[in-house]
Tab-separated table of C-alpha atoms in Angstrom:
chain	number	residue	atom	x	y	z
A	8	ARG	CA	11.622	18.186	-18.670
A	9	ARG	CA	14.749	17.772	-20.752
A	10	ARG	CA	17.499	15.548	-19.473
A	11	LEU	CA	20.707	17.338	-18.495
A	12	GLY	CA	22.660	15.424	-21.125
A	13	CYS	CA	20.619	17.089	-23.891
A	14	LEU	CA	22.412	20.354	-23.114
A	15	CYS	CA	25.569	19.009	-24.704
A	16	ALA	CA	24.448	18.835	-28.317
A	17	VAL	CA	27.463	20.878	-29.437
A	18	PRO	CA	27.144	22.613	-32.822
A	19	VAL	CA	29.799	21.341	-35.225
A	20	CYS	CA	30.473	22.774	-38.657
A	21	CYS	CA	32.095	20.412	-41.139
A	22	SER	CA	33.439	21.209	-44.579
A	23	ALA	CA	31.808	19.607	-47.575
A	24	GLY	CA	34.485	16.943	-47.791
A	25	ALA	CA	34.554	16.053	-44.109
A	26	SER	CA	32.896	12.829	-43.047
A	27	ALA	CA	30.150	12.564	-40.443
A	28	ARG	CA	32.402	10.280	-38.426
A	29	ARG	CA	35.079	12.952	-38.261
A	30	CYS	CA	32.504	15.479	-37.039
A	31	LEU	CA	31.365	13.120	-34.289
A	32	ARG	CA	34.952	12.567	-33.177
A	33	ARG	CA	35.434	16.327	-32.910
A	34	MET	CA	32.247	16.660	-30.872
A	35	ASP	CA	33.319	13.899	-28.489
A	36	GLN	CA	36.721	15.508	-28.117
A	37	TYR	CA	35.185	18.644	-26.620
A	38	THR	CA	32.219	17.218	-24.705
A	39	LYS	CA	33.569	14.005	-23.172
A	40	GLU	CA	34.255	15.330	-19.658
A	41	VAL	CA	31.204	17.571	-19.325
A	42	VAL	CA	28.871	14.815	-20.567
A	43	GLU	CA	30.322	12.450	-17.962
A	44	LEU	CA	29.798	15.067	-15.231
A	45	LEU	CA	26.152	15.570	-16.231
A	46	GLN	CA	25.493	11.841	-16.455
A	47	ASP	CA	27.018	11.254	-13.015
A	48	VAL	CA	24.970	13.957	-11.295
A	49	GLU	CA	21.781	12.822	-13.056
A	50	LYS	CA	22.204	9.245	-11.804
A	51	ALA	CA	23.165	10.147	-8.217
A	52	ALA	CA	20.596	10.094	-5.425
A	53	PHE	CA	22.344	13.089	-3.838
A	54	VAL	CA	25.477	14.276	-5.641
A	55	PRO	CA	28.406	12.210	-6.924
A	56	PRO	CA	31.850	12.809	-5.408
A	57	SER	CA	33.405	16.079	-6.497
A	58	GLN	CA	35.586	15.730	-9.627
A	59	PRO	CA	37.657	18.930	-9.869
A	60	GLU	CA	39.991	17.433	-12.473
A	61	LYS	CA	37.124	17.036	-14.949
A	62	VAL	CA	35.807	20.523	-14.229
A	63	GLU	CA	39.292	21.920	-14.842
A	64	ALA	CA	39.516	19.932	-18.092
A	65	VAL	CA	36.273	21.516	-19.340
A	66	VAL	CA	37.485	25.007	-18.404
A	67	SER	CA	40.801	24.345	-20.187
A	68	LYS	CA	38.929	23.358	-23.356
A	69	MET	CA	36.835	26.527	-23.149
A	70	THR	CA	40.022	28.591	-22.847
A	71	ALA	CA	41.565	26.770	-25.800
A	72	LEU	CA	38.455	27.369	-27.923
A	73	TYR	CA	38.517	31.081	-27.122
A	74	LYS	CA	42.195	31.296	-28.091
A	75	ARG	CA	41.545	29.336	-31.275
A	76	ALA	CA	38.753	31.719	-32.274
A	77	ASN	CA	41.057	34.713	-31.781
A	78	ASP	CA	43.906	33.070	-33.693
A	79	LEU	CA	41.617	32.351	-36.647
A	80	GLN	CA	40.500	35.974	-36.794
A	81	GLU	CA	44.087	37.274	-36.594
A	82	ALA	CA	45.454	34.863	-39.189
A	83	ASP	CA	46.745	36.135	-42.519
A	84	GLY	CA	44.062	36.097	-45.158
A	85	TYR	CA	41.128	36.501	-42.760
A	86	ASP	CA	38.704	38.774	-44.601
A	87	GLY	CA	35.524	38.550	-42.530
A	88	SER	CA	33.610	36.790	-45.269
A	89	PRO	CA	30.838	34.314	-44.329
A	90	SER	CA	33.120	31.367	-44.990
A	91	ALA	CA	35.982	32.922	-43.008
A	92	VAL	CA	33.906	33.669	-39.904
A	93	MET	CA	32.516	30.136	-39.761
A	94	GLY	CA	35.551	28.729	-37.943
A	95	PRO	CA	35.631	31.353	-35.137
A	96	ARG	CA	31.842	31.171	-34.858
A	97	VAL	CA	31.851	27.410	-34.323
A	98	CYS	CA	34.581	27.781	-31.690
A	99	MET	CA	32.549	30.372	-29.766
A	100	LEU	CA	29.291	28.432	-30.064
A	101	THR	CA	31.026	25.318	-28.769
A	102	LEU	CA	32.561	27.326	-25.920
A	103	ALA	CA	29.149	28.739	-25.003
A	104	ARG	CA	27.578	25.282	-24.984
A	105	LEU	CA	30.341	23.879	-22.751
A	106	GLN	CA	29.830	26.815	-20.394
A	107	ARG	CA	26.087	26.170	-20.289
A	108	CYS	CA	26.601	22.471	-19.540
A	109	LEU	CA	29.161	23.164	-16.820
A	110	LEU	CA	26.923	25.749	-15.146
A	111	ALA	CA	23.986	23.318	-15.288
A	112	TYR	CA	26.137	20.684	-13.549
A	113	LEU	CA	27.272	23.080	-10.816
A	114	ARG	CA	23.780	24.513	-10.269
A	115	CYS	CA	22.265	21.039	-10.025
A	116	ARG	CA	24.742	20.195	-7.259
A	117	MET	CA	23.962	23.452	-5.449
A	118	GLU	CA	20.206	22.832	-5.598
A	119	ARG	CA	20.614	19.354	-4.136
A	120	ILE	CA	22.809	20.705	-1.337
A	121	GLU	CA	20.075	23.231	-0.520
A	122	GLN	CA	17.371	20.548	-0.708
A	123	VAL	CA	19.151	18.401	1.886
A	124	ARG	CA	18.824	21.250	4.382
A	125	TRP	CA	15.065	21.375	3.834
A	126	ASP	CA	14.585	17.597	3.788
A	127	LEU	CA	16.592	16.875	6.937
A	128	ALA	CA	15.745	20.088	8.782
A	129	GLY	CA	19.242	19.806	10.220
A	130	ALA	CA	22.915	19.327	9.496
A	131	MET	CA	24.163	17.156	6.641
A	132	ASP	CA	25.716	13.830	7.657
A	133	ASP	CA	29.444	13.161	7.219
A	134	ALA	CA	28.912	10.635	4.406
A	135	SER	CA	27.165	13.286	2.300
A	136	LYS	CA	29.751	15.947	3.163
A	137	ALA	CA	32.491	13.655	1.842
A	138	HIS	CA	31.034	14.080	-1.677
A	139	LEU	CA	31.341	17.871	-1.632
A	140	SER	CA	34.211	20.047	-2.746
A	141	ARG	CA	35.801	22.582	-0.422
A	142	HIS	CA	33.779	25.383	-2.009
A	143	GLU	CA	30.531	23.397	-1.795
A	144	LEU	CA	31.118	22.753	1.899
A	145	SER	CA	31.523	26.500	2.431
A	146	TYR	CA	28.362	27.135	0.415
A	147	SER	CA	26.406	24.587	2.467
A	148	GLU	CA	27.568	26.086	5.756
A	149	ARG	CA	26.730	29.623	4.668
A	150	PHE	CA	23.313	28.574	3.342
A	151	ASN	CA	22.544	26.959	6.720
A	152	GLU	CA	23.696	30.084	8.553
A	153	LEU	CA	21.520	32.391	6.447
A	154	LEU	CA	18.470	30.177	6.889
A	155	ALA	CA	19.033	29.998	10.658
A	156	GLU	CA	19.490	33.784	10.899
A	157	PHE	CA	16.288	34.422	8.946
A	158	GLN	CA	14.263	31.999	11.089
A	159	MET	CA	15.596	33.499	14.320
A	160	ALA	CA	14.915	37.059	13.153
A	161	TYR	CA	11.235	36.289	12.485
A	162	ASP	CA	10.755	33.508	15.058
A	163	LEU	CA	9.861	31.008	12.328
A	164	ASP	CA	10.732	27.405	11.564
A	165	LEU	CA	10.427	27.174	7.799
A	166	THR	CA	11.412	23.507	7.794
A	167	ARG	CA	8.318	22.493	9.765
A	168	ASP	CA	5.205	21.104	8.107
A	169	TYR	CA	6.988	20.398	4.825
A	170	GLN	CA	3.729	18.669	3.903
A	171	PRO	CA	0.411	20.011	5.263
A	172	PRO	CA	-0.260	18.013	8.475
A	173	GLU	CA	-3.454	16.033	8.940
A	174	ASP	CA	-3.099	15.883	12.742
A	175	LEU	CA	-1.222	17.907	15.342
A	176	TYR	CA	-0.081	14.694	17.027
A	177	VAL	CA	1.634	11.699	15.457
A	178	ARG	CA	2.486	8.253	16.818
A	179	VAL	CA	6.077	7.236	16.160
A	180	ASN	CA	8.597	4.457	16.706
A	181	VAL	CA	12.025	5.547	17.951
A	182	LEU	CA	14.741	3.904	15.847
A	183	GLN	CA	17.813	5.328	17.601
A	184	ASP	CA	18.647	6.731	21.020
A	185	ILE	CA	18.079	10.491	20.888
A	186	GLY	CA	18.280	11.484	24.522
A	187	GLN	CA	16.877	14.636	26.022
A	188	PHE	CA	15.907	17.712	24.009
A	189	ILE	CA	13.428	20.567	24.095
A	190	GLY	CA	10.471	20.275	21.721
A	191	PRO	CA	10.726	23.245	19.323
A	192	GLU	CA	6.928	23.646	19.195
A	193	SER	CA	5.782	22.782	22.706
A	194	GLY	CA	8.881	23.992	24.564
A	195	GLN	CA	8.605	20.895	26.769
A	196	PRO	CA	11.578	18.682	27.696
A	197	LEU	CA	11.428	15.341	25.873
A	198	GLU	CA	13.500	12.162	26.080
A	199	LEU	CA	13.420	9.447	23.453
A	200	LYS	CA	15.136	6.067	23.554
A	201	ARG	CA	15.412	3.367	20.943
A	202	GLY	CA	12.365	1.115	20.968
A	203	ASP	CA	9.987	3.729	22.385
A	204	HIS	CA	6.484	3.951	20.882
A	205	THR	CA	4.849	7.236	21.738
A	206	LEU	CA	2.425	9.963	20.673
A	207	LEU	CA	4.022	13.393	20.254
A	208	ARG	CA	3.314	16.773	18.753
A	209	ARG	CA	4.238	16.727	15.080
A	210	GLY	CA	6.079	20.048	15.336
A	211	ASP	CA	8.361	18.666	18.056
A	212	ILE	CA	9.616	15.642	16.165
A	213	GLU	CA	9.057	16.212	12.439
A	214	HIS	CA	12.752	17.050	11.921
A	215	LEU	CA	13.717	13.747	13.580
A	216	ILE	CA	11.428	11.836	11.214
A	217	ARG	CA	13.112	13.456	8.220
A	218	GLN	CA	16.526	12.526	9.588
A	219	GLY	CA	15.470	8.886	9.853
A	220	LEU	CA	15.671	8.735	13.665
A	221	LEU	CA	11.920	8.139	14.035
A	222	GLU	CA	9.286	6.525	11.851
A	223	HIS	CA	5.520	6.758	11.752
A	224	SER	CA	3.828	4.005	13.737
A	225	ARG	CA	0.933	2.249	12.072
């Protein structure tokens, strides 16, 4: 699998007299922010804090490249020859690559937001929510709503048995006070307090294990 940063190999066309160093400076000029965004999201365990100023900077550069391509084609002396179209072509190829990188960054964040819902089988904690933008928070809430509506419509819990279970019952240690709740599989009232060691149906407490409130007892 290619690393996200590999998406940013922006095509640069240099004239015969231009130096390689000058070409690299031009490349860095256009890709600096989007490369940093991709590197940050690749290193993060979940997602890095939202950086709207960098996203806006990338979009501004894409707009400027589009305008530059149009200006070159409308300039006096533009004749559509292979050498004349090279400038507009490089602008549009660079724009397309920036767009691809930015979409990869945004989609990676969306996939990790979705994955949290499956991993925790519940709501995202406040510390994780603090890393999301306003639009990502809305996306997360709507994704949770759609999943809940689908499960209720078909009487399913798709977040159960994320891994095929070996036993219907599992022995666990209770790490935090949970209080009373109804087991989603058994329908029985349960009460768990910190320090308890008990044997329970896997389907009743698997979501609590994923949230870090319980752990398997050995």
